[in-house]
mmCIF file of C-alpha atoms and ligand atoms in Angstrom:
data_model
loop_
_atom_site.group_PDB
_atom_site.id
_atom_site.type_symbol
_atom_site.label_atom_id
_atom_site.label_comp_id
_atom_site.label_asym_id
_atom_site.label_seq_id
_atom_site.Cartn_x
_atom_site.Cartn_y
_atom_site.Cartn_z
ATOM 1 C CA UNK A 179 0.000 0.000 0.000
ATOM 2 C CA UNK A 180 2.883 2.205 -0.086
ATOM 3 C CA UNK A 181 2.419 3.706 -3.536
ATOM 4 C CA UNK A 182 -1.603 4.830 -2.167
ATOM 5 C CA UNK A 183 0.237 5.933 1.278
ATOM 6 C CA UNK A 184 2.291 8.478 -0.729
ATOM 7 C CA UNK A 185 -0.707 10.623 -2.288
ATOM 8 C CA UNK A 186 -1.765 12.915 0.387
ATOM 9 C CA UNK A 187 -5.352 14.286 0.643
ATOM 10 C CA UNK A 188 -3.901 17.687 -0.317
ATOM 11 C CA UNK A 189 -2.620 16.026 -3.744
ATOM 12 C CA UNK A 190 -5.804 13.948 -3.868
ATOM 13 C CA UNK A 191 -8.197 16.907 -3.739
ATOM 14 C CA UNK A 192 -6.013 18.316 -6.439
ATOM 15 C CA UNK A 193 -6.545 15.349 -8.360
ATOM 16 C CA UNK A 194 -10.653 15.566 -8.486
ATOM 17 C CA UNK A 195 -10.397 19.412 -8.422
ATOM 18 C CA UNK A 196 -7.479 20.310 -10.813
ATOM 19 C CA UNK A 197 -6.628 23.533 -8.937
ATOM 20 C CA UNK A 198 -3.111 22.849 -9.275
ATOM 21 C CA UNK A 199 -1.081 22.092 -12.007
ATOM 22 C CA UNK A 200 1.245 19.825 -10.414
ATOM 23 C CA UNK A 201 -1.291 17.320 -11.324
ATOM 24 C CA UNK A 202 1.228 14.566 -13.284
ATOM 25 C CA UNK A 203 -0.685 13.628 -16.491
ATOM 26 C CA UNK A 204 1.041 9.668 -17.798
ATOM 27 C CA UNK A 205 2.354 11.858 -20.990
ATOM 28 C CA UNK A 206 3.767 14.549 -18.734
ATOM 29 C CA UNK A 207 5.162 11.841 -16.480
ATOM 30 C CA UNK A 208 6.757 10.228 -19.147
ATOM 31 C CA UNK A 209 7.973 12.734 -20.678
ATOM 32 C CA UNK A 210 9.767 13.513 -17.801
ATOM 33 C CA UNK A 211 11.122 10.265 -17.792
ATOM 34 C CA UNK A 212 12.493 10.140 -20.865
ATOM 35 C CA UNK A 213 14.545 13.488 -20.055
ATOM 36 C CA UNK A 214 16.281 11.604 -17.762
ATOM 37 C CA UNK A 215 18.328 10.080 -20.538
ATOM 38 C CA UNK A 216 19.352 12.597 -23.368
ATOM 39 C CA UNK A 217 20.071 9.930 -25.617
ATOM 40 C CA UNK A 218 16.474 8.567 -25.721
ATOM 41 C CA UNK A 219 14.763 8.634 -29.014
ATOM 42 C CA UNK A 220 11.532 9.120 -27.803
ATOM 43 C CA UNK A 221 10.372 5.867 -29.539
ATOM 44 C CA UNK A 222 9.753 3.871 -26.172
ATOM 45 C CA UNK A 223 7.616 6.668 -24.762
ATOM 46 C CA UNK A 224 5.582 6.808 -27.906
ATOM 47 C CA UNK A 225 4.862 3.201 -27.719
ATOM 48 C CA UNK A 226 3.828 3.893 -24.029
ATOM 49 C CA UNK A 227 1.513 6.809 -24.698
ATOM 50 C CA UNK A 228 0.243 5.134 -27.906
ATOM 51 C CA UNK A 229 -0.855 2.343 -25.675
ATOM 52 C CA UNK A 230 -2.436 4.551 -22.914
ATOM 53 C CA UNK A 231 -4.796 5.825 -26.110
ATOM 54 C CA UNK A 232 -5.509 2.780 -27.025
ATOM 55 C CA UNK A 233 -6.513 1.370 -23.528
ATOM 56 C CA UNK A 234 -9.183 4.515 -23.172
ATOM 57 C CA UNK A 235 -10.408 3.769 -26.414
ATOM 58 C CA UNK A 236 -11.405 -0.234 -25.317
ATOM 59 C CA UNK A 237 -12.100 1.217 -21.422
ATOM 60 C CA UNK A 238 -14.817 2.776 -23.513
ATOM 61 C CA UNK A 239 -15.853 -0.056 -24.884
ATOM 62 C CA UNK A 240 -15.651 -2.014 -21.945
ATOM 63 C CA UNK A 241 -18.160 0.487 -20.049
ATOM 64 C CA UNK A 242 -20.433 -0.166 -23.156
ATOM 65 C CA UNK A 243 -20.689 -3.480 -22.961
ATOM 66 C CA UNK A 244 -23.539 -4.424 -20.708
ATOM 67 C CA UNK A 245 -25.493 -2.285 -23.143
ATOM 68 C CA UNK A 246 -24.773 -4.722 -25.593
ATOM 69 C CA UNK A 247 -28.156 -6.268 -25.742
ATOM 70 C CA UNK A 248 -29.507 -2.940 -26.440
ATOM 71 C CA UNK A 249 -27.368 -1.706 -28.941
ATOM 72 C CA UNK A 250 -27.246 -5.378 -31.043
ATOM 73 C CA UNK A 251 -25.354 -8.670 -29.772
ATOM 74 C CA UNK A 252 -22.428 -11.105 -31.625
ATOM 75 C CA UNK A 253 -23.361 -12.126 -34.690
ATOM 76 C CA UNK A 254 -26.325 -8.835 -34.731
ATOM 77 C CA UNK A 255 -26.059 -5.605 -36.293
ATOM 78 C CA UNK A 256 -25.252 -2.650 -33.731
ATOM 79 C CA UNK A 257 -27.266 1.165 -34.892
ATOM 80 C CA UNK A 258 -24.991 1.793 -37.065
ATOM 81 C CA UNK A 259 -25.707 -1.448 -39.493
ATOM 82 C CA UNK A 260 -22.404 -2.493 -39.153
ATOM 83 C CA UNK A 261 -21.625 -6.322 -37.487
ATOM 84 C CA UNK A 262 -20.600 -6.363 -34.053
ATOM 85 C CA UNK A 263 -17.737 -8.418 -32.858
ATOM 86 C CA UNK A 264 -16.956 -10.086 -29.905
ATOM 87 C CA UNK A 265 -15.068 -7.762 -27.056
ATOM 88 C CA UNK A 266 -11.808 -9.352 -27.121
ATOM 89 C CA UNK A 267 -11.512 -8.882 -31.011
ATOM 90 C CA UNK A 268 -12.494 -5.278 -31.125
ATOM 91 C CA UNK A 269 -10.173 -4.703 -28.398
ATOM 92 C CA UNK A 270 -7.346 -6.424 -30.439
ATOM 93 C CA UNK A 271 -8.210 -4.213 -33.486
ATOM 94 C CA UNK A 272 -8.066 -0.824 -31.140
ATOM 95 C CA UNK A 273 -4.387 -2.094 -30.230
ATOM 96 C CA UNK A 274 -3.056 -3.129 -33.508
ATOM 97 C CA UNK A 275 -4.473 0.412 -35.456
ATOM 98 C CA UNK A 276 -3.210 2.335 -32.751
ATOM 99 C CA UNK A 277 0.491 0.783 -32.694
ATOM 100 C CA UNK A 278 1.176 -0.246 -36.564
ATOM 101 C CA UNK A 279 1.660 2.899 -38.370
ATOM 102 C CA UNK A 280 3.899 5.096 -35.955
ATOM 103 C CA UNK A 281 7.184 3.550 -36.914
ATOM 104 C CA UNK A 282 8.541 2.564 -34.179
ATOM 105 C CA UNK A 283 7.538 -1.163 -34.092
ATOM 106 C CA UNK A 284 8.794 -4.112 -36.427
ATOM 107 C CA UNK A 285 6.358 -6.794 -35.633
ATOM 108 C CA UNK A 286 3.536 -7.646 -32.970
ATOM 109 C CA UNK A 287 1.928 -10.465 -31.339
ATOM 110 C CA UNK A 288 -1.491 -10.733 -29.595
ATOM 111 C CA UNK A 289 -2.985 -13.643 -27.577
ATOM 112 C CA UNK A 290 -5.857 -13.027 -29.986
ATOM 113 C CA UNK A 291 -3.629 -13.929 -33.047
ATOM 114 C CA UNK A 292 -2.183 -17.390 -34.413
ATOM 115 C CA UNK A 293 1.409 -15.723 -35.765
ATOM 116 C CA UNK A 294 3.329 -12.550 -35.740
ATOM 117 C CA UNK A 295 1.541 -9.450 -36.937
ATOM 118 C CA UNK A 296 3.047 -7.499 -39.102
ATOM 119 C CA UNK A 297 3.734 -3.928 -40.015
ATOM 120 C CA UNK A 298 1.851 -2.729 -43.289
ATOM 121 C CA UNK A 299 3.786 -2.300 -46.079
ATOM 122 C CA UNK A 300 3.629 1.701 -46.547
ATOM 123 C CA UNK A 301 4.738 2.246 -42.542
ATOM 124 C CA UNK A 302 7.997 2.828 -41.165
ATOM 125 C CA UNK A 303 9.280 -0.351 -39.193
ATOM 126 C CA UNK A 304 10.922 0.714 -35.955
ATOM 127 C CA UNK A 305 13.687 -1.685 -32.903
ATOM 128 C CA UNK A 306 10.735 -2.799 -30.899
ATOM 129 C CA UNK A 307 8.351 -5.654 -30.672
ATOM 130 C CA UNK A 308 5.150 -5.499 -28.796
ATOM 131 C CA UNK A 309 3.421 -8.356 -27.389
ATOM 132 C CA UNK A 310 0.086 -7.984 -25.738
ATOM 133 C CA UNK A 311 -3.108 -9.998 -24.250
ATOM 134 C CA UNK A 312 -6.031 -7.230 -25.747
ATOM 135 C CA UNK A 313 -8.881 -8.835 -23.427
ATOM 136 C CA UNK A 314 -7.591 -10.797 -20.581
ATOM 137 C CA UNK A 315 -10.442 -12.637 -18.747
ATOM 138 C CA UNK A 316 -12.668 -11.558 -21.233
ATOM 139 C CA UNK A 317 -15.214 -14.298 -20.165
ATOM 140 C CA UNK A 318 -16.052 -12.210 -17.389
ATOM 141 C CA UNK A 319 -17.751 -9.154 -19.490
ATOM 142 C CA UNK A 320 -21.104 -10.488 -19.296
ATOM 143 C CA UNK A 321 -20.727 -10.892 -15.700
ATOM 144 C CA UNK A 322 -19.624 -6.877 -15.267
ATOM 145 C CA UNK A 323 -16.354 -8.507 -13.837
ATOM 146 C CA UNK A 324 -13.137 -6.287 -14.198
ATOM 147 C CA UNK A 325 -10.953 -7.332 -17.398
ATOM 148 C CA UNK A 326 -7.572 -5.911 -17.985
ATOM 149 C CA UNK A 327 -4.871 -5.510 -21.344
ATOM 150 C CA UNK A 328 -1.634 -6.792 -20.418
ATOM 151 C CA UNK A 329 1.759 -5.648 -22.926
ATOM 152 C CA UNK A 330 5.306 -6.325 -23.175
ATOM 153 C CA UNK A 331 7.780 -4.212 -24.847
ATOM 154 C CA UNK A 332 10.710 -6.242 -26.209
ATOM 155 C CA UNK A 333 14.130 -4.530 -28.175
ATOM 156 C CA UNK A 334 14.786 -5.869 -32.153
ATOM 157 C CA UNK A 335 17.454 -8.525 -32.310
ATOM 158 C CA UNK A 336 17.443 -9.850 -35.309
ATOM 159 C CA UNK A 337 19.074 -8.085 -38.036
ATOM 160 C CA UNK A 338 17.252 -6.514 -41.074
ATOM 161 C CA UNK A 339 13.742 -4.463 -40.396
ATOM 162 C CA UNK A 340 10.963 -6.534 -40.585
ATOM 163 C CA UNK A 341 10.412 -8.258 -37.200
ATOM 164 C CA UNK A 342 11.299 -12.244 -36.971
ATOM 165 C CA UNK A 343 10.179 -15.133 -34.828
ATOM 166 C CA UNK A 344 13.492 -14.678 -32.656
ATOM 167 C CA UNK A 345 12.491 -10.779 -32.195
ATOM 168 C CA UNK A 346 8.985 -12.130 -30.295
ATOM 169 C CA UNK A 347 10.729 -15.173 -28.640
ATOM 170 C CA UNK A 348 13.005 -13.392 -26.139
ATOM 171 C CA UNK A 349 13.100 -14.107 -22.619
ATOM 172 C CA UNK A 350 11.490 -11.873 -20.318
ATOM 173 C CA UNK A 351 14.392 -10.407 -18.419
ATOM 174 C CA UNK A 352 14.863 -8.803 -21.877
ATOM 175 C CA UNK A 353 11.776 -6.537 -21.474
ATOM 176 C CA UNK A 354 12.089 -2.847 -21.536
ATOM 177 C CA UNK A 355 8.667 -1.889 -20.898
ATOM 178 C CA UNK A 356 5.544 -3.937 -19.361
ATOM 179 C CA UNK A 357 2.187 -2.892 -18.300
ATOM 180 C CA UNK A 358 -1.139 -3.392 -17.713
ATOM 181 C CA UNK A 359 -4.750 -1.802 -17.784
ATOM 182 C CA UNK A 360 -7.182 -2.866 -14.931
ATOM 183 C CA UNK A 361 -10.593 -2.043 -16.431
ATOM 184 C CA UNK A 362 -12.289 -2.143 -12.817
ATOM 185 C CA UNK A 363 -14.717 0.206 -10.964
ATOM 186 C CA UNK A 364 -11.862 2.734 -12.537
ATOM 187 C CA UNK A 365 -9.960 2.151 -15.194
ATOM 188 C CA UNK A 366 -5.928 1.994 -14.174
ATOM 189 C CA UNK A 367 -2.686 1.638 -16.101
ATOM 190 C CA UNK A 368 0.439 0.176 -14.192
ATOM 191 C CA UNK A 369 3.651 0.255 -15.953
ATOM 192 C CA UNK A 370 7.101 -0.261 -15.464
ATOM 193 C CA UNK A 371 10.071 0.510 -17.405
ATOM 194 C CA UNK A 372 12.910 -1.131 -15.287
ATOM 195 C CA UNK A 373 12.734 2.027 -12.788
ATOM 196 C CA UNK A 374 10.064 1.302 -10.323
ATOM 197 C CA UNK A 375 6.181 0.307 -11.084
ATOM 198 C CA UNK A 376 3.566 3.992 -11.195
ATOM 199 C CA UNK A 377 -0.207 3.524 -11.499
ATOM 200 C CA UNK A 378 -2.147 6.105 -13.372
ATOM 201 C CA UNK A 379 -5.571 6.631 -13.088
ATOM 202 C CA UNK A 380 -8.320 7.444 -15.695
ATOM 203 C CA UNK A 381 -10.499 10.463 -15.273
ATOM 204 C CA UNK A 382 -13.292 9.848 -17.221
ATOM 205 C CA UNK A 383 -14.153 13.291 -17.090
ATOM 206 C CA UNK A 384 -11.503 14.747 -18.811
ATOM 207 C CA UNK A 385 -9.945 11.829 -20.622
ATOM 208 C CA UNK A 386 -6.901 11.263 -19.155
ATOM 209 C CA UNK A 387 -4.592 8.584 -16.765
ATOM 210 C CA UNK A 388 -3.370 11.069 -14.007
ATOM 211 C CA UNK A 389 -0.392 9.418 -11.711
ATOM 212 C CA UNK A 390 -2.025 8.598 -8.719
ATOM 213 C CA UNK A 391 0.335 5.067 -7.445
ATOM 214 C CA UNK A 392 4.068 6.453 -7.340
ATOM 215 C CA UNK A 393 6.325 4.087 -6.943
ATOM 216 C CA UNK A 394 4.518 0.787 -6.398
ATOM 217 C CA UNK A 395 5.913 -1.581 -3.542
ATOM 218 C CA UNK A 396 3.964 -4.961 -3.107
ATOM 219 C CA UNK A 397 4.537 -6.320 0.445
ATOM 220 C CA UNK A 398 6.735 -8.336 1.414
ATOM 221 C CA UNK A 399 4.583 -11.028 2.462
ATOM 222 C CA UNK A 400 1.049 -10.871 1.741
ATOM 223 C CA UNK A 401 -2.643 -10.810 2.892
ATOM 224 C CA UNK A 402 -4.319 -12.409 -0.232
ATOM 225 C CA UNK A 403 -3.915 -15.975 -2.346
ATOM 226 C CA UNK A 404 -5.263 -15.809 -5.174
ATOM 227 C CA UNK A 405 -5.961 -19.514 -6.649
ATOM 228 C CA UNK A 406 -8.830 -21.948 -8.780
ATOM 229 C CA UNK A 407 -9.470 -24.028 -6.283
ATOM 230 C CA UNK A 408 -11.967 -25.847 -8.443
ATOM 231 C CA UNK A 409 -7.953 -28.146 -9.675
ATOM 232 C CA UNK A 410 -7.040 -29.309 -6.512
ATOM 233 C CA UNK A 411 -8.282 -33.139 -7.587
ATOM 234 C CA UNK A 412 -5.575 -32.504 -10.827
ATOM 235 C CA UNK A 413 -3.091 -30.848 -8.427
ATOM 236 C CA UNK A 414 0.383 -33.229 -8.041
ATOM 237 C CA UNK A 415 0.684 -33.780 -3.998
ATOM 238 C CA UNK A 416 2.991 -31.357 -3.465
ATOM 239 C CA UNK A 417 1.107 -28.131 -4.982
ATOM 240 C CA UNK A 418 -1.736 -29.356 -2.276
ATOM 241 C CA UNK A 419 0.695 -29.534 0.307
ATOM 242 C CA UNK A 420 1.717 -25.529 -0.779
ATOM 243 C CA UNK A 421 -1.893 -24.618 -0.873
ATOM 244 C CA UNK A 422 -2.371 -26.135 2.919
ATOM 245 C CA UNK A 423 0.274 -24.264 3.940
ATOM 246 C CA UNK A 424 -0.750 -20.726 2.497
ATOM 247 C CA UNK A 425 -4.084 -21.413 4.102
ATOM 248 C CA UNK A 426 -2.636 -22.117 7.435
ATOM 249 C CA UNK A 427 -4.112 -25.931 7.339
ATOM 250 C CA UNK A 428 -0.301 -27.385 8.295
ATOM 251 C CA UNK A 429 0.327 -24.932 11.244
ATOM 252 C CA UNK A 430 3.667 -23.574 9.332
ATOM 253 C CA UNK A 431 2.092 -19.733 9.154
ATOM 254 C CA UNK A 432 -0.660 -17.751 9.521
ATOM 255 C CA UNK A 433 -3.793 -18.631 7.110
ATOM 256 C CA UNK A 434 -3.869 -16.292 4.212
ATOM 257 C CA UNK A 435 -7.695 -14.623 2.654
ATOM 258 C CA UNK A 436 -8.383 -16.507 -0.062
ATOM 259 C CA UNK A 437 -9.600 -14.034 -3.351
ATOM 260 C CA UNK A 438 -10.496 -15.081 -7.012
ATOM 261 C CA UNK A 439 -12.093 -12.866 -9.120
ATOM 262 C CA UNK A 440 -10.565 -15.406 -12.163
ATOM 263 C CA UNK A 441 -9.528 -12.583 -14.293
ATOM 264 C CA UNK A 442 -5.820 -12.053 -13.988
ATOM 265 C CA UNK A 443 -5.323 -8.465 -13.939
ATOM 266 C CA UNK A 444 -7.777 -7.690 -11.265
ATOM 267 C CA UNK A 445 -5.772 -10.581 -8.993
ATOM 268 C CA UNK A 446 -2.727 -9.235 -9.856
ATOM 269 C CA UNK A 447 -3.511 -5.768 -9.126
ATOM 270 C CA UNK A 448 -4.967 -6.349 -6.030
ATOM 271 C CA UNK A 449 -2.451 -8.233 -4.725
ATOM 272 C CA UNK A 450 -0.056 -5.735 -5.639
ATOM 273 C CA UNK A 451 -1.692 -3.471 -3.700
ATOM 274 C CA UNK A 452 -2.195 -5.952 -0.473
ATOM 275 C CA UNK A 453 0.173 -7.946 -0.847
ATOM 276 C CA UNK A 454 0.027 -11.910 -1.590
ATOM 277 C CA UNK A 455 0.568 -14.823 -4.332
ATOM 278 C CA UNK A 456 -1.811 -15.222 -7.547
ATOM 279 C CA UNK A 457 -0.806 -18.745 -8.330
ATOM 280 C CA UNK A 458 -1.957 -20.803 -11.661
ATOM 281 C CA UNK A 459 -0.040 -24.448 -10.978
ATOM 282 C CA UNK A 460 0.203 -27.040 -13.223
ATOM 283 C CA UNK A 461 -2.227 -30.064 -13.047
ATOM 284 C CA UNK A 462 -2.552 -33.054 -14.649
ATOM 285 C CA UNK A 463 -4.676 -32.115 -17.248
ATOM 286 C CA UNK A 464 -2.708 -28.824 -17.859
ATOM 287 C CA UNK A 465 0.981 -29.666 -17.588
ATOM 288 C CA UNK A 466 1.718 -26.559 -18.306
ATOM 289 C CA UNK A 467 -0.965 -24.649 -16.719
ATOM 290 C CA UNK A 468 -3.467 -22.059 -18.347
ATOM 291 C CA UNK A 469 -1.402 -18.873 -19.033
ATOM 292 C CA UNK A 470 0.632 -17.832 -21.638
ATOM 293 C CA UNK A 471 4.297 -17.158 -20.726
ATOM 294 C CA UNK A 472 4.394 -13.894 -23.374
ATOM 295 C CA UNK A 473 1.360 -12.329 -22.883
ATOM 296 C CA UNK A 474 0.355 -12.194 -19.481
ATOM 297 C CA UNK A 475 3.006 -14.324 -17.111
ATOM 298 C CA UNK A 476 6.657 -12.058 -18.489
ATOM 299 C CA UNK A 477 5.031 -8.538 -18.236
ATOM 300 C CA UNK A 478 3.473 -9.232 -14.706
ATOM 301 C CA UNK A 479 6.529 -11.094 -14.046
ATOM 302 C CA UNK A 480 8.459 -7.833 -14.149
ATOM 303 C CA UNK A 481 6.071 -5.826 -13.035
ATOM 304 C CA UNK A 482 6.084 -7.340 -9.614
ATOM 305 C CA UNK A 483 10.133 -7.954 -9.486
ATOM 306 C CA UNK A 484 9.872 -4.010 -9.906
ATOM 307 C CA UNK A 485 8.033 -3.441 -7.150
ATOM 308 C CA UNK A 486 9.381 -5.910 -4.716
ATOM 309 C CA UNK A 487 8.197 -9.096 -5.913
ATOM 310 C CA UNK A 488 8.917 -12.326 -7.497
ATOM 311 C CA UNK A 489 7.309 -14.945 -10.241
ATOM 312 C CA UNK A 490 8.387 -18.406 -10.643
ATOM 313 C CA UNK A 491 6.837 -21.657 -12.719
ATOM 314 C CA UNK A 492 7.420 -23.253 -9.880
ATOM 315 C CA UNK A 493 11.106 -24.489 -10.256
ATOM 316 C CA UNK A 494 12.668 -21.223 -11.944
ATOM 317 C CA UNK A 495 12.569 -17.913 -12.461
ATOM 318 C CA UNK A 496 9.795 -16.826 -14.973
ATOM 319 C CA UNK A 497 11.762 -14.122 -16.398
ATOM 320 C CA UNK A 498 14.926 -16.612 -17.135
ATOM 321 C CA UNK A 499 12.326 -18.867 -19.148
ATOM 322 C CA UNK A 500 13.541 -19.328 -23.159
ATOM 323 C CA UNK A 501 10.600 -19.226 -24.906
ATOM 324 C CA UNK A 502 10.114 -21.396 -28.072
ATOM 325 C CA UNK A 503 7.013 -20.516 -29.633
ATOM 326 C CA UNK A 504 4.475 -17.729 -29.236
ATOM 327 C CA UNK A 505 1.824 -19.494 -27.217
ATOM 328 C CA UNK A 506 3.375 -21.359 -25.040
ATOM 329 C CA UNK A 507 1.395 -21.675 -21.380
ATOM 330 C CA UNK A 508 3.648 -21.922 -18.149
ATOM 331 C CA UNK A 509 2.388 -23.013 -14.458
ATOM 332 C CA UNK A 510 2.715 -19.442 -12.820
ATOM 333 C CA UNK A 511 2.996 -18.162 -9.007
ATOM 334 C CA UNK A 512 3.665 -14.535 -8.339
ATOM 335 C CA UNK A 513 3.588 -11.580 -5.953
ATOM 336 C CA UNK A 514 4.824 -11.253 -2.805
ATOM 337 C CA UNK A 515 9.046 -12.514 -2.227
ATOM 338 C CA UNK A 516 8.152 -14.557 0.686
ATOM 339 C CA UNK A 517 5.006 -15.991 -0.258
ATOM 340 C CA UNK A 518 6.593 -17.029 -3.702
ATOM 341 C CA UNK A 519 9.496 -18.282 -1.453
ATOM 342 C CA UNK A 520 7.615 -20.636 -0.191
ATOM 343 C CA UNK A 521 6.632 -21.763 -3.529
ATOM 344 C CA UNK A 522 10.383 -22.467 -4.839
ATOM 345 C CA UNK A 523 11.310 -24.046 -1.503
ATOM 346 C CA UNK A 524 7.919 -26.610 -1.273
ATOM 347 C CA UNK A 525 7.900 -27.554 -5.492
ATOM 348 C CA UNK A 526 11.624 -28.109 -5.770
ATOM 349 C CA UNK A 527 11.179 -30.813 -2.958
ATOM 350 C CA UNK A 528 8.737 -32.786 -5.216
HETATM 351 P P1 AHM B 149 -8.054 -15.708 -21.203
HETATM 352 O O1 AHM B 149 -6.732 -15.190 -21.666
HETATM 353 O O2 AHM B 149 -8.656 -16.689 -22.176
HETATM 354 O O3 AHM B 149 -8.997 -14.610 -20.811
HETATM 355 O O4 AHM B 149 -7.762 -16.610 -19.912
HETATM 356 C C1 AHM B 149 -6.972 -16.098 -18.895
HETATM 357 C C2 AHM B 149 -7.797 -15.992 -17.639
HETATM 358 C C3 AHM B 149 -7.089 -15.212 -16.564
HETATM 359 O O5 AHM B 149 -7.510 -13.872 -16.571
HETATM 360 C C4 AHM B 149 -7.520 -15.891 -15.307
HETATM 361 O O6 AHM B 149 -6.563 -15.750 -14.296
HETATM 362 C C5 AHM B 149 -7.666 -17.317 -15.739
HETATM 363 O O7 AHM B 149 -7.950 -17.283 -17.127
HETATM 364 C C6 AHM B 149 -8.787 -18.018 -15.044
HETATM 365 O O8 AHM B 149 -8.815 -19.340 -15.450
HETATM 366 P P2 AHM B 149 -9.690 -20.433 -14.658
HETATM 367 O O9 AHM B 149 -11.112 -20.144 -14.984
HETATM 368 O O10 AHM B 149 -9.224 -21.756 -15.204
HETATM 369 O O11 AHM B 149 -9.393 -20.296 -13.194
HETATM 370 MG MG1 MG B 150 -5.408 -13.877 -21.500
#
């Protein structure tokens, strides 16, 4: 809680009021950030602030979409005649217009699309890939559950301009840039750029993410475990034995709140706020889990080491992970160090 602890009431009545200019808008903040280095191009932060247009564009959507009914279902026309598309692929489209044509990108990848995406012919290419989830959780939007976009900003390797396999397939310690977008009762974007993790949040009112979660720090060892119980007859013995003991069942330490909303970004966030472990473990009829090691496990993965925290698959470091092909699913725990301590000490025994 120590990035909330730092906005005083002062800077929050500021905030809702806008009396006083010192109000940090996320292109004023990075800005700022990029003046820290006078040999930046400018290219990273334009990826960054393209994003943050893109993710008010779909938090519009989002709002919109209980009033789908209304307006004309999948597979329906909407008012204006034209088709309307499920959430996840509209919110895909949003992100791939909004990134493709400012030259600074070589290739993409979504979660939404089979192979790399690439740069049309007549725009620039640029040295940086982008990987992204548009929609994560997206099964939750008829529910009114929070959804989120996760991204990961990767440096060109390869030589030549157009983007290759090898440019997507980089290990996540490679990352320059990560974020996410928490489409909840307020729409927030949490990034990190190796310096620290800052939360901005979206006033609808006038459009923009204002810097309200300095500095992120997730505690050290947390309140909240975040977990699909629904496994635990797929669960190896030992992953039992680590869920016993993060609920207090073997006497080793105090029982920990259990929390599942099922959407990832809305258990991350939360338990970067209180502190805790979002774990998705391997099972016997997942090997390899659910999530998808480029798309949503590397940028949260560095995301929480920034603030304090720590992801593993349950034997190593997610961020040392090789990966070998674009949709490759890894069993995931991460948040808090001690809590995902606990994890590398109890798997490596089995
Ligand atoms: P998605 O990418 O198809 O939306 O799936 C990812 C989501 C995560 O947001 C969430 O943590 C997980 O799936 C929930 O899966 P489960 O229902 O198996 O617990
Ligand atoms: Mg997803």
């Amino acid at each position: 809680m120590e990035g909330r602890a730092t906005l005083s009431l002062a800077a929050l009545r500021n905030v809702v009021n806008y009396t006083d200019t010192s109000v940090v808008t996320i292109e004023r903040y990075i800005i700022e950030q990029e003046r820290r280095f006078p040999d930046a191009t400018g290219d990273l932060s334009g990826i960054l602030y393209d994003l943050a247009l893109a993710s008010k564009i779909i938090a519009n959507k989002v709002r919109l979409a209980g009033l789908v009914d209304i307006l004309g279902g999948h597979g329906t026309e909407n008012v204006q005649g034209e088709a309307q598309q499920k959430l996840d692929v509209i919110a895909n489209d949003i992100i791939v217009k909004a990134m493709d044509h400012g030259g600074r990108l070589c290739t993409m990848a979504s979660e939404e699309q089979e192979g790399l995406i690439p740069i049309p012919e007549q725009f620039r290419r640029g040295k940086y890939v982008l990987l992204f989830d548009p929609l994560d959780g997206s099964s939750n939007i008829d529910v009114n559950v929070p959804v989120g976009t996760i991204f990961s900003v990767l440096r060109k390797v390869t030589e030549g301009e157009e983007g290759q396999m090898a440019d997507a397939l980089q290990p996540g310690m490679k990352q320059v840039a990560a974020g996410y977008v928490n489409y909840g009762s307020s729409t927030m974007l949490v990034y990190t750029t190796g310096r620290g993790v800052h939360g901005f949040t979206l006033d609808p009112s006038i459009g923009e993410f204002l810097l309200s979660h300095p500095n992120m720090r997730i505690p050290e060892q947390g309140r909240y475990l975040s977990v699909n119980d629904a496994y635990e007859q797929h669960w190896e013995e030992n992953v039992r034995a680590l869920m016993r003991r993060y609920r207090g069942l073997d006497g080793q330490r105090k029982a920990m709140n259990v929390r599942y909303v099922g959407s990832l970004v809305a258990d991350f966030h939360r338990n970067l706020l209180g502190g805790g472990l979002f774990a998705y473990p391997a099972n016997t009829k997942s090997p390899n889990g659910k999530l998808r090691l480029l798309y949503e496990c590397n940028p949260l993965a560095f995301i929480a080491e920034q603030a304090g925290g720590a992801a593993i698959d349950g034997q190593q470091r997610i961020l040392d992970i090789q990966p070998t092909s674009l949709h490759q699913r890894t069993p995931y725990f991460v948040g808090s160090k001690a809590d995902v301590e606990i994890a590398s000490e109890m798997l490596a025994k089995g």
